[in-house]
Amino acid sequence: MISYLKGIIAGVQTVSANRTILTLEVNGTGYDLQIPQRLANQLTNTGNVVQIFTHYQIREEIPMLYGFSSPSERDLFRHLLSVSGIGAALAIALLDTLELPELVQAIIAANTQILIQAPGVGKKTAERLCLELKGKLIEWRKSAGFFVATGGPAPGILEEVQMTLFALGYTAHEVSHALHVVSENIGLPKDAYVEDWIKQAIAHLSSNEVVTG
């Protein structure tokens, strides 16, 4: 089993909308690894030395290597693959849609509305993810050593707030982060009015746009 590869970036190529290949030169040998787009965005300079954590899979007698930025990302990918009906493409789409802590929290909280923002993930698939992984991820996140956001609206309010923000064009990551910030930094109660959650979230998101724009 190959745990990780450390080598020189020979190239990063987007083959299709959901398939990005990193060619990594290790001791004179080039390895092709399929990686999340999020990782590809970090690998900007050809010739740099990087360490990539790997998952090896044989599908229909074809060997494949998948690459990730950390052991935690690789391990969560493996958890996702263990769910019936989840292949590598859907697992990578989920990893690209949400940061690791947000994805784990969404599954544990059975937040299907945010999970279906990942390309190719429908409601039934999202429900199956939550059903099969909730217990495993509650234990796994304790050893993974990363922060898990807990703030946000009460369950009865959450879906309406998310739907409104998604309709305005915000991404799943932006919505998840904004609701956490509004809860923790502003102190908006979980059971505050839907309109108040939306107003505060948009204010936070708009301020970020001004800073980064």
mmCIF file of C-alpha atoms in Angstrom:
data_model
loop_
_atom_site.group_PDB
_atom_site.id
_atom_site.type_symbol
_atom_site.label_atom_id
_atom_site.label_comp_id
_atom_site.label_asym_id
_atom_site.label_seq_id
_atom_site.Cartn_x
_atom_site.Cartn_y
_atom_site.Cartn_z
ATOM 1 C CA MET A 1 0.000 0.000 0.000
ATOM 2 C CA ILE A 2 1.313 3.446 -0.944
ATOM 3 C CA SER A 3 0.671 5.825 1.954
ATOM 4 C CA TYR A 4 2.110 8.940 0.325
ATOM 5 C CA LEU A 5 4.353 10.144 -2.478
ATOM 6 C CA LYS A 6 6.855 12.964 -2.185
ATOM 7 C CA GLY A 7 8.145 14.372 -5.429
ATOM 8 C CA ILE A 8 8.245 17.160 -8.009
ATOM 9 C CA ILE A 9 5.128 18.583 -9.648
ATOM 10 C CA ALA A 10 5.504 17.723 -13.330
ATOM 11 C CA GLY A 11 2.091 19.036 -14.307
ATOM 12 C CA VAL A 12 -1.577 19.455 -13.367
ATOM 13 C CA GLN A 13 -4.198 18.840 -16.026
ATOM 14 C CA THR A 14 -7.980 19.205 -15.896
ATOM 15 C CA VAL A 15 -9.221 16.306 -18.032
ATOM 16 C CA SER A 16 -12.931 17.026 -17.524
ATOM 17 C CA ALA A 17 -15.227 18.995 -15.219
ATOM 18 C CA ASN A 18 -14.800 16.460 -12.416
ATOM 19 C CA ARG A 19 -11.419 14.910 -13.203
ATOM 20 C CA THR A 20 -8.101 16.619 -12.470
ATOM 21 C CA ILE A 21 -4.800 14.778 -12.839
ATOM 22 C CA LEU A 22 -1.556 15.584 -11.041
ATOM 23 C CA THR A 23 1.621 14.148 -12.561
ATOM 24 C CA LEU A 24 4.179 13.739 -9.807
ATOM 25 C CA GLU A 25 7.789 12.813 -10.549
ATOM 26 C CA VAL A 26 9.258 10.598 -7.830
ATOM 27 C CA ASN A 27 12.865 9.406 -8.293
ATOM 28 C CA GLY A 28 12.615 9.653 -12.060
ATOM 29 C CA THR A 29 9.199 7.972 -12.328
ATOM 30 C CA GLY A 30 6.020 9.900 -13.172
ATOM 31 C CA TYR A 31 2.864 9.009 -11.267
ATOM 32 C CA ASP A 32 -0.592 10.165 -12.397
ATOM 33 C CA LEU A 33 -2.933 10.868 -9.477
ATOM 34 C CA GLN A 34 -6.518 12.034 -9.621
ATOM 35 C CA ILE A 35 -6.912 14.874 -7.126
ATOM 36 C CA PRO A 36 -9.669 17.219 -5.892
ATOM 37 C CA GLN A 37 -9.811 20.572 -7.668
ATOM 38 C CA ARG A 38 -9.315 22.220 -4.273
ATOM 39 C CA LEU A 39 -5.856 20.609 -4.073
ATOM 40 C CA ALA A 40 -5.097 21.436 -7.716
ATOM 41 C CA ASN A 41 -5.680 25.124 -6.947
ATOM 42 C CA GLN A 42 -2.888 24.953 -4.369
ATOM 43 C CA LEU A 43 -0.373 23.342 -6.735
ATOM 44 C CA THR A 44 0.425 26.376 -8.843
ATOM 45 C CA ASN A 45 4.136 26.006 -9.518
ATOM 46 C CA THR A 46 5.543 23.219 -11.676
ATOM 47 C CA GLY A 47 8.856 22.047 -10.244
ATOM 48 C CA ASN A 48 7.880 22.436 -6.588
ATOM 49 C CA VAL A 49 8.354 19.484 -4.242
ATOM 50 C CA VAL A 50 5.140 18.329 -2.545
ATOM 51 C CA GLN A 51 3.947 15.467 -0.381
ATOM 52 C CA ILE A 52 0.684 13.876 -1.503
ATOM 53 C CA PHE A 53 -1.249 11.332 0.568
ATOM 54 C CA THR A 54 -2.609 8.552 -1.608
ATOM 55 C CA HIS A 55 -5.396 6.028 -1.975
ATOM 56 C CA TYR A 56 -4.854 3.091 -4.349
ATOM 57 C CA GLN A 57 -7.866 1.505 -5.979
ATOM 58 C CA ILE A 58 -8.419 -1.117 -8.671
ATOM 59 C CA ARG A 59 -11.698 -0.758 -10.552
ATOM 60 C CA GLU A 60 -12.615 -3.018 -13.448
ATOM 61 C CA GLU A 61 -8.988 -4.228 -13.427
ATOM 62 C CA ILE A 62 -7.706 -0.671 -13.940
ATOM 63 C CA PRO A 63 -5.410 0.622 -11.143
ATOM 64 C CA MET A 64 -6.003 4.202 -9.991
ATOM 65 C CA LEU A 65 -4.141 6.474 -7.612
ATOM 66 C CA TYR A 66 -5.978 9.293 -5.836
ATOM 67 C CA GLY A 67 -4.088 12.096 -4.132
ATOM 68 C CA PHE A 68 -4.959 14.316 -1.167
ATOM 69 C CA SER A 69 -3.420 17.174 0.770
ATOM 70 C CA SER A 70 -3.590 15.493 4.193
ATOM 71 C CA PRO A 71 -4.153 12.105 5.854
ATOM 72 C CA SER A 72 -7.506 13.384 7.171
ATOM 73 C CA GLU A 73 -8.741 14.254 3.679
ATOM 74 C CA ARG A 74 -7.615 10.852 2.390
ATOM 75 C CA ASP A 75 -9.293 9.049 5.308
ATOM 76 C CA LEU A 76 -12.571 10.923 4.844
ATOM 77 C CA PHE A 77 -12.467 9.999 1.132
ATOM 78 C CA ARG A 78 -12.232 6.345 2.203
ATOM 79 C CA HIS A 79 -15.192 6.757 4.556
ATOM 80 C CA LEU A 80 -17.239 8.226 1.713
ATOM 81 C CA LEU A 81 -16.320 5.317 -0.572
ATOM 82 C CA SER A 82 -17.630 2.870 2.029
ATOM 83 C CA VAL A 83 -21.187 4.149 1.487
ATOM 84 C CA SER A 84 -23.207 2.160 -1.031
ATOM 85 C CA GLY A 85 -23.613 4.075 -4.281
ATOM 86 C CA ILE A 86 -20.731 6.477 -3.615
ATOM 87 C CA GLY A 87 -17.879 6.192 -6.077
ATOM 88 C CA ALA A 88 -14.677 8.172 -6.369
ATOM 89 C CA ALA A 89 -16.248 10.910 -8.516
ATOM 90 C CA LEU A 90 -19.000 11.685 -5.977
ATOM 91 C CA ALA A 91 -16.567 11.466 -3.053
ATOM 92 C CA ILE A 92 -14.248 13.998 -4.692
ATOM 93 C CA ALA A 93 -17.203 16.247 -5.556
ATOM 94 C CA LEU A 94 -18.176 16.306 -1.875
ATOM 95 C CA LEU A 95 -14.607 17.111 -0.814
ATOM 96 C CA ASP A 96 -14.478 19.948 -3.362
ATOM 97 C CA THR A 97 -17.821 21.415 -2.285
ATOM 98 C CA LEU A 98 -17.143 21.722 1.451
ATOM 99 C CA GLU A 99 -14.131 22.063 3.704
ATOM 100 C CA LEU A 100 -13.446 18.879 5.701
ATOM 101 C CA PRO A 101 -14.912 20.103 9.029
ATOM 102 C CA GLU A 102 -18.015 21.425 7.262
ATOM 103 C CA LEU A 103 -18.546 18.180 5.352
ATOM 104 C CA VAL A 104 -18.190 16.074 8.482
ATOM 105 C CA GLN A 105 -20.546 18.323 10.421
ATOM 106 C CA ALA A 106 -23.118 18.275 7.608
ATOM 107 C CA ILE A 107 -23.154 14.466 7.627
ATOM 108 C CA ILE A 108 -23.334 14.199 11.410
ATOM 109 C CA ALA A 109 -26.133 16.793 11.588
ATOM 110 C CA ALA A 110 -27.976 15.126 8.659
ATOM 111 C CA ASN A 111 -27.886 18.446 6.815
ATOM 112 C CA THR A 112 -28.904 17.016 3.444
ATOM 113 C CA GLN A 113 -29.706 20.454 2.017
ATOM 114 C CA ILE A 114 -26.066 21.434 2.037
ATOM 115 C CA LEU A 115 -24.816 17.998 0.920
ATOM 116 C CA ILE A 116 -26.909 18.064 -2.264
ATOM 117 C CA GLN A 117 -25.000 21.170 -3.373
ATOM 118 C CA ALA A 118 -22.222 18.786 -4.434
ATOM 119 C CA PRO A 119 -22.524 17.928 -8.151
ATOM 120 C CA GLY A 120 -24.187 14.551 -8.661
ATOM 121 C CA VAL A 121 -25.388 14.162 -5.073
ATOM 122 C CA GLY A 122 -29.166 13.825 -4.833
ATOM 123 C CA LYS A 123 -31.391 13.799 -1.768
ATOM 124 C CA LYS A 124 -31.481 10.004 -1.419
ATOM 125 C CA THR A 125 -27.704 9.778 -1.706
ATOM 126 C CA ALA A 126 -27.288 12.526 0.899
ATOM 127 C CA GLU A 127 -29.683 10.741 3.258
ATOM 128 C CA ARG A 128 -27.777 7.480 2.807
ATOM 129 C CA LEU A 129 -24.496 9.259 3.549
ATOM 130 C CA CYS A 130 -25.868 10.572 6.821
ATOM 131 C CA LEU A 131 -27.428 7.247 7.808
ATOM 132 C CA GLU A 132 -24.337 5.146 7.140
ATOM 133 C CA LEU A 133 -21.580 7.539 8.271
ATOM 134 C CA LYS A 134 -22.971 9.558 11.177
ATOM 135 C CA GLY A 135 -21.832 7.162 13.898
ATOM 136 C CA LYS A 136 -18.457 6.498 12.283
ATOM 137 C CA LEU A 137 -17.653 10.176 11.798
ATOM 138 C CA ILE A 138 -18.629 11.174 15.345
ATOM 139 C CA GLU A 139 -15.828 8.903 16.553
ATOM 140 C CA TRP A 140 -13.427 9.616 13.682
ATOM 141 C CA ARG A 141 -13.463 13.417 14.036
ATOM 142 C CA LYS A 142 -12.207 13.081 17.630
ATOM 143 C CA SER A 143 -8.972 11.552 16.370
ATOM 144 C CA ALA A 144 -8.747 13.595 13.151
ATOM 145 C CA GLY A 145 -7.796 16.700 15.110
ATOM 146 C CA PHE A 146 -9.660 19.408 13.226
ATOM 147 C CA PHE A 147 -12.152 22.075 14.237
ATOM 148 C CA VAL A 148 -15.839 21.314 13.682
ATOM 149 C CA ALA A 149 -18.232 24.235 13.394
ATOM 150 C CA THR A 150 -21.223 23.912 15.693
ATOM 151 C CA GLY A 151 -22.965 27.260 15.264
ATOM 152 C CA GLY A 152 -25.962 27.934 13.065
ATOM 153 C CA PRO A 153 -29.747 28.208 13.037
ATOM 154 C CA ALA A 154 -32.031 25.673 14.705
ATOM 155 C CA PRO A 155 -32.926 22.714 12.445
ATOM 156 C CA GLY A 156 -36.410 24.045 11.702
ATOM 157 C CA ILE A 157 -34.951 27.343 10.445
ATOM 158 C CA LEU A 158 -31.772 26.082 8.823
ATOM 159 C CA GLU A 159 -33.240 24.707 5.576
ATOM 160 C CA GLU A 160 -35.119 27.891 4.709
ATOM 161 C CA VAL A 161 -32.077 30.059 5.395
ATOM 162 C CA GLN A 162 -29.818 27.811 3.307
ATOM 163 C CA MET A 163 -32.271 27.632 0.398
ATOM 164 C CA THR A 164 -32.493 31.424 0.263
ATOM 165 C CA LEU A 165 -28.716 31.887 0.309
ATOM 166 C CA PHE A 166 -28.170 29.178 -2.311
ATOM 167 C CA ALA A 167 -30.764 30.875 -4.528
ATOM 168 C CA LEU A 168 -28.724 34.081 -4.248
ATOM 169 C CA GLY A 169 -25.738 32.239 -5.714
ATOM 170 C CA TYR A 170 -23.620 31.577 -2.639
ATOM 171 C CA THR A 171 -21.696 28.283 -2.450
ATOM 172 C CA ALA A 172 -22.159 25.591 0.164
ATOM 173 C CA HIS A 173 -18.829 26.504 1.771
ATOM 174 C CA GLU A 174 -19.701 30.213 1.893
ATOM 175 C CA VAL A 175 -23.124 29.525 3.434
ATOM 176 C CA SER A 176 -21.810 27.081 6.022
ATOM 177 C CA HIS A 177 -19.007 29.422 7.103
ATOM 178 C CA ALA A 178 -21.259 32.500 7.197
ATOM 179 C CA LEU A 179 -23.854 30.834 9.424
ATOM 180 C CA HIS A 180 -21.152 29.719 11.839
ATOM 181 C CA VAL A 181 -19.691 33.241 11.996
ATOM 182 C CA VAL A 182 -23.106 34.804 12.564
ATOM 183 C CA SER A 183 -23.769 32.365 15.402
ATOM 184 C CA GLU A 184 -20.379 32.555 17.115
ATOM 185 C CA ASN A 185 -19.196 36.125 16.454
ATOM 186 C CA ILE A 186 -22.492 38.022 16.373
ATOM 187 C CA GLY A 187 -24.266 35.775 18.850
ATOM 188 C CA LEU A 188 -27.540 35.467 16.952
ATOM 189 C CA PRO A 189 -29.743 32.930 18.801
ATOM 190 C CA LYS A 190 -30.418 29.621 17.065
ATOM 191 C CA ASP A 191 -34.163 30.290 17.117
ATOM 192 C CA ALA A 192 -33.972 33.869 15.776
ATOM 193 C CA TYR A 193 -36.228 34.762 12.851
ATOM 194 C CA VAL A 194 -35.318 33.376 9.437
ATOM 195 C CA GLU A 195 -35.103 36.933 8.097
ATOM 196 C CA ASP A 196 -32.557 37.878 10.774
ATOM 197 C CA TRP A 197 -30.317 34.896 9.906
ATOM 198 C CA ILE A 198 -30.489 35.726 6.217
ATOM 199 C CA LYS A 199 -29.806 39.434 6.788
ATOM 200 C CA GLN A 200 -26.781 38.818 9.014
ATOM 201 C CA ALA A 201 -25.384 36.092 6.741
ATOM 202 C CA ILE A 202 -25.640 38.308 3.663
ATOM 203 C CA ALA A 203 -23.992 41.172 5.560
ATOM 204 C CA HIS A 204 -21.054 38.910 6.420
ATOM 205 C CA LEU A 205 -20.803 37.480 2.899
ATOM 206 C CA SER A 206 -20.995 40.957 1.336
ATOM 207 C CA SER A 207 -18.223 42.264 3.586
ATOM 208 C CA ASN A 208 -16.019 39.382 2.476
ATOM 209 C CA GLU A 209 -16.730 40.217 -1.165
ATOM 210 C CA VAL A 210 -15.619 43.803 -0.572
ATOM 211 C CA VAL A 211 -12.376 42.642 1.081
ATOM 212 C CA THR A 212 -11.522 40.015 -1.560
ATOM 213 C CA GLY A 213 -12.998 41.753 -4.595
#
